[in-house]
Coordinates of C-alpha atoms in Angstrom, one line a residue:
M1 CA 0.2 0.0 0.0
K2 CA 1.6 3.3 -1.0
H3 CA 1.7 5.9 1.6
Y4 CA 1.3 9.7 1.1
E5 CA 3.5 12.7 2.3
V6 CA 1.3 15.7 3.6
E7 CA 3.4 19.0 3.3
I8 CA 1.6 22.0 5.2
L9 CA 2.3 25.5 4.6
D10 CA 1.4 28.8 5.8
A11 CA -1.4 29.9 3.6
R12 CA 0.1 33.5 4.0
T13 CA 3.6 33.6 4.1
R14 CA 3.9 30.0 2.3
D15 CA 6.9 29.0 5.1
K16 CA 6.6 25.1 5.7
L17 CA 5.3 24.4 9.0
C18 CA 4.9 20.7 9.1
F19 CA 5.8 17.5 7.2
L20 CA 4.1 14.2 7.8
D21 CA 5.6 11.0 6.4
K22 CA 3.7 7.7 5.7
V23 CA 0.1 9.1 5.9
E24 CA -2.3 6.3 5.3
P25 CA -4.0 6.8 2.1
Q26 CA -7.6 6.5 4.1
A27 CA -6.4 9.3 6.2
T28 CA -9.1 12.1 6.5
V29 CA -8.5 15.9 6.8
A30 CA -9.6 15.6 10.4
D31 CA -6.8 12.9 10.9
I32 CA -4.3 15.0 9.2
K33 CA -5.1 17.8 11.5
N34 CA -4.6 15.9 14.6
L35 CA -1.4 15.1 13.3
F36 CA -0.4 18.5 13.0
S37 CA -1.6 19.9 16.3
K38 CA 0.8 17.1 17.8
A39 CA 3.7 19.1 15.9
H40 CA 2.1 22.6 17.1
P41 CA -0.2 22.1 19.9
Q42 CA -1.1 25.7 20.2
W43 CA -3.1 25.1 17.0
Y44 CA -5.8 22.6 17.8
P45 CA -7.7 20.8 15.3
A46 CA -10.9 23.1 15.6
R47 CA -8.6 25.9 15.3
Q48 CA -7.3 25.0 11.9
S49 CA -8.0 25.5 8.0
L50 CA -6.5 23.4 5.7
R51 CA -6.9 24.0 2.1
L52 CA -5.4 23.1 -1.1
D53 CA -5.2 26.7 -2.4
P54 CA -4.0 29.2 -0.4
K55 CA -6.8 31.2 -1.1
G56 CA -9.2 28.5 -1.6
R57 CA -11.8 26.8 0.6
S58 CA -11.5 25.2 3.4
L59 CA -11.4 21.4 3.2
K60 CA -14.1 19.2 5.2
D61 CA -13.2 17.2 8.0
E62 CA -14.5 13.6 6.4
D63 CA -12.5 14.6 2.9
V64 CA -10.2 11.4 2.6
L65 CA -6.6 12.1 1.1
Q66 CA -6.9 10.1 -1.4
S67 CA -10.2 11.1 -3.1
L68 CA -8.4 14.7 -3.2
P69 CA -6.9 15.8 -6.4
V70 CA -3.1 15.7 -5.0
G71 CA -0.1 13.4 -5.9
T72 CA 1.6 11.2 -3.4
T73 CA 3.1 14.1 -2.0
A74 CA 0.4 16.4 -1.1
T75 CA 0.6 20.2 -0.2
L76 CA -1.8 21.6 2.1
Y77 CA -2.2 25.4 3.1
F78 CA -2.9 26.1 6.6
R79 CA -4.9 29.2 8.2
D80 CA -5.4 29.7 11.8
L81 CA -9.0 30.4 12.4
G82 CA -8.2 32.0 15.8
A83 CA -9.5 31.0 19.5
Q84 CA -12.5 28.7 19.3
I85 CA -15.6 28.1 21.7
S86 CA -18.4 25.3 21.3
W87 CA -21.8 26.6 19.6
V88 CA -23.5 25.2 22.6
T89 CA -21.5 27.6 24.9
V90 CA -22.4 30.3 22.5
F91 CA -25.9 29.9 22.4
L92 CA -26.9 29.3 26.0
T93 CA -24.8 32.4 26.9
E94 CA -26.5 34.8 24.2
Y95 CA -29.8 33.2 25.4
A96 CA -29.4 33.3 29.1
G97 CA -28.5 36.7 28.9
P98 CA -32.0 38.3 27.4
L99 CA -33.9 36.2 29.9
L100 CA -32.1 37.6 33.1
I101 CA -32.1 41.3 31.9
Y102 CA -35.6 41.6 30.7
L103 CA -36.6 40.1 34.3
L104 CA -34.3 42.5 35.9
F105 CA -36.6 45.3 34.3
Y106 CA -40.0 43.7 34.8
F107 CA -39.2 43.1 38.6
R108 CA -38.0 47.1 38.3
V109 CA -34.8 46.2 40.4
P110 CA -33.2 49.6 42.1
F111 CA -31.4 52.2 39.8
L112 CA -33.8 51.2 36.7
Y113 CA -36.6 53.7 37.0
G114 CA -36.0 55.8 40.2
P115 CA -36.5 54.9 44.1
R116 CA -40.4 55.2 44.0
Y117 CA -40.6 52.7 41.5
D118 CA -38.3 49.9 43.2
F119 CA -39.7 46.0 43.0
T120 CA -42.9 47.6 41.7
A121 CA -45.4 46.0 39.2
S122 CA -47.1 47.3 36.3
R123 CA -50.8 47.7 36.7
H124 CA -51.3 46.8 32.9
R125 CA -51.8 43.2 32.2
V126 CA -50.0 43.0 28.3
V127 CA -47.0 43.6 30.4
H128 CA -47.1 40.7 32.7
L129 CA -48.0 38.8 29.3
A130 CA -45.0 39.9 27.5
C131 CA -42.6 39.2 30.3
C132 CA -44.3 35.3 30.0
C133 CA -43.9 35.3 26.2
H134 CA -40.4 36.7 26.2
S135 CA -39.4 34.4 29.2
F136 CA -40.7 31.7 27.5
H137 CA -39.1 32.1 24.0
Y138 CA -35.6 32.1 25.5
V139 CA -36.3 29.4 27.7
K140 CA -37.5 27.4 24.6
R141 CA -34.2 28.5 22.8
L142 CA -32.0 27.0 25.9
L143 CA -33.7 24.2 26.2
E144 CA -33.8 23.6 22.4
T145 CA -29.7 23.9 22.6
L146 CA -29.4 21.4 25.0
F147 CA -31.8 18.9 23.8
V148 CA -32.6 19.5 20.2
H149 CA -30.3 21.0 18.0
R150 CA -27.3 19.4 16.6
F151 CA -24.4 21.2 15.2
S152 CA -22.6 20.4 11.9
H153 CA -19.6 22.5 13.3
G154 CA -18.6 22.1 16.8
T155 CA -16.9 25.3 17.0
M156 CA -16.7 28.9 16.2
P157 CA -14.4 31.9 16.7
L158 CA -14.7 33.3 20.0
R159 CA -15.1 36.7 19.1
N160 CA -18.2 35.9 18.0
I161 CA -19.6 35.2 21.5
F162 CA -19.1 39.2 22.2
K163 CA -20.8 40.3 19.1
N164 CA -23.5 38.0 19.5
C165 CA -24.3 39.0 23.4
T166 CA -23.9 42.5 22.3
Y167 CA -27.0 41.8 20.0
Y168 CA -29.1 40.0 22.2
W169 CA -28.3 41.6 25.4
G170 CA -28.5 45.0 24.2
F171 CA -32.0 44.9 22.4
A172 CA -33.0 43.0 25.4
A173 CA -32.3 45.7 27.6
W174 CA -33.5 48.2 25.5
M175 CA -37.2 46.7 24.8
A176 CA -37.6 45.8 28.4
Y177 CA -36.8 49.4 29.7
Y178 CA -39.8 50.5 27.9
I179 CA -41.9 47.9 28.1
N180 CA -41.7 47.6 31.7
H181 CA -41.4 51.3 32.0
P182 CA -44.1 52.9 34.5
L183 CA -45.3 55.3 31.9
Y184 CA -45.7 52.4 29.5
T185 CA -48.9 53.0 27.4
P186 CA -50.7 49.7 26.3
P187 CA -51.7 48.8 22.6
A188 CA -54.0 51.2 21.1
Y189 CA -56.7 48.6 20.2
G190 CA -56.6 47.0 23.6
D191 CA -57.4 43.5 24.5
E192 CA -58.3 42.4 21.1
Q193 CA -54.6 43.6 19.8
V194 CA -53.3 41.7 22.4
K195 CA -55.3 38.3 22.0
L196 CA -54.4 38.5 18.2
A197 CA -51.0 39.0 18.9
L198 CA -50.6 36.4 21.4
A199 CA -52.3 33.8 19.0
V200 CA -49.6 35.0 16.2
F201 CA -46.7 34.3 18.8
L202 CA -47.9 31.2 20.2
F203 CA -48.6 29.3 16.5
C204 CA -45.2 30.7 15.2
Q205 CA -43.0 29.6 18.6
L206 CA -45.1 25.9 18.0
G207 CA -44.2 26.0 14.2
N208 CA -40.6 27.2 15.3
F209 CA -39.9 24.0 17.5
S210 CA -41.6 21.8 15.0
I211 CA -39.3 22.7 12.5
H212 CA -36.3 22.1 14.6
V213 CA -37.4 18.8 15.8
A214 CA -37.8 18.0 11.9
L215 CA -34.3 19.1 11.4
R216 CA -33.2 17.4 14.1
N217 CA -34.5 14.2 12.9
L218 CA -33.0 14.4 9.4
R219 CA -29.4 14.2 10.9
P220 CA -28.1 11.1 13.0
A221 CA -26.4 12.1 16.3
G222 CA -22.5 12.4 15.6
S223 CA -23.1 12.9 12.0
K224 CA -22.8 15.5 9.3
T225 CA -25.3 13.9 6.9
R226 CA -27.2 16.6 4.9
K227 CA -30.5 15.7 3.6
I228 CA -33.3 17.7 1.7
P229 CA -36.2 18.5 4.4
Y230 CA -39.5 17.6 3.5
P231 CA -42.7 18.1 5.4
T232 CA -43.7 15.6 7.8
R233 CA -47.3 14.6 9.3
N234 CA -46.8 17.6 11.6
P235 CA -48.7 20.5 9.9
F236 CA -46.3 23.3 11.2
T237 CA -43.8 21.6 8.8
W238 CA -46.0 21.5 5.9
L239 CA -44.3 25.1 5.2
F240 CA -41.4 23.2 4.0
L241 CA -43.4 23.0 0.7
L242 CA -42.8 26.3 0.3
V243 CA -39.7 27.9 2.0
S244 CA -36.3 26.3 2.6
C245 CA -35.8 27.9 6.1
P246 CA -39.3 27.6 7.5
N247 CA -37.4 28.0 11.4
Y248 CA -36.7 31.6 10.2
T249 CA -40.0 32.1 9.0
Y250 CA -42.0 31.1 12.1
E251 CA -39.4 33.2 14.0
V252 CA -39.8 36.4 12.7
G253 CA -43.7 35.7 12.8
S254 CA -43.0 35.4 16.5
W255 CA -41.3 38.6 16.7
I256 CA -44.1 40.4 14.5
G257 CA -46.7 38.8 17.0
F258 CA -44.3 40.5 19.8
T259 CA -44.4 44.0 18.2
I260 CA -47.9 43.8 17.5
M261 CA -48.7 42.7 21.4
T262 CA -46.5 45.5 23.1
Q263 CA -46.3 48.2 20.4
C264 CA -43.1 49.3 21.0
L265 CA -40.8 50.7 18.7
P266 CA -37.5 48.9 20.2
V267 CA -39.3 45.3 19.5
A268 CA -40.5 46.5 15.9
L269 CA -36.6 47.4 15.4
F270 CA -35.5 44.3 16.7
S271 CA -37.6 42.3 14.6
L272 CA -36.6 44.1 11.5
V273 CA -32.9 43.7 12.2
G274 CA -33.5 40.1 13.2
F275 CA -35.5 39.5 9.7
V276 CA -32.8 40.9 7.8
Q277 CA -30.3 38.7 9.0
M278 CA -32.5 35.9 8.8
A279 CA -32.7 36.4 5.5
I280 CA -29.4 36.8 4.6
W281 CA -28.8 32.9 6.3
A282 CA -32.1 31.6 4.6
Q283 CA -30.8 32.4 1.2
G284 CA -27.2 31.3 1.8
K285 CA -28.7 28.0 2.9
H286 CA -31.0 28.1 0.0
R287 CA -28.5 28.6 -2.4
S288 CA -26.3 25.7 -0.5
Y289 CA -29.2 23.0 -1.3
L290 CA -29.5 24.0 -4.9
R291 CA -26.0 23.3 -5.1
E292 CA -25.8 20.2 -3.5
F293 CA -29.1 18.6 -4.3
R294 CA -30.0 18.6 -8.3
D295 CA -33.6 17.3 -7.2
Y296 CA -34.3 20.1 -4.9
P297 CA -37.5 21.4 -5.2
P298 CA -38.0 24.3 -7.4
L299 CA -41.1 26.1 -5.7
R300 CA -39.2 26.8 -2.7
S301 CA -38.1 30.5 -1.7
P302 CA -35.5 31.1 0.7
I303 CA -37.8 32.5 3.7
I304 CA -41.0 34.1 2.4
P305 CA -43.1 32.3 0.1
F306 CA -42.9 33.1 -3.6
L307 CA -41.0 36.7 -2.6
L308 CA -37.8 36.2 -0.9

């Protein structure tokens, strides 16, 4: 059996970083990363990006050496992805923050609204309902992170946790300040508006959860297998007939419901910014599906049926 020689160069400087001798043909990129990290412990596998071209795409961990377009002496280029942190840690941190921050404003802890309002309760029922909905949303997200989501990548750059937390925590504080403010004014159309908004919010939360469960069931534990998601017997998943990322569609719907319920400008802005970001993600995933699957359903849009 012939063995491979693998030379690893710095993608920027072209300096030789490592030379691996007698590498098995069946070795995966993940195996090569492990061997490389033994020579350079500061670059643990999750921190490495190996590619065939200095400016090319990163090779997948499951790519097999003998299937790559290289000779028996392979040259790979290394880029340092920087310090990494697990997706689970990032999600738990960015979701726990809004849950706790919102409750601080809801209970009106000292130094938020002035001494006369410390630990007082709002006289508006919608304020208490909004707190329940906001808390439910983030408790749901935390539980899904722990028990539902299966991540295709184990880590992300450490810097992302600061960016994500600034976004989620900052908007949570901004929304909570106004919704729980002693001078907050309830929605213009009263209980009817609140009831309609609550129905929209709960419907979309159930839909979002249903999609997450359906996506989980597509991928066996410990696998990176990608399949085309299709509707199941659960009616909430029938949105897969029209869009590629119905979890984002339902997520946006939830925040639209919350906006209608609270009639609060910061909530509306959070919903708008969230929609723009999710639309970008959805378009990226939609293009990825089209590239990967020739039989991908042609009628699907990324996030909004027939429009976007």
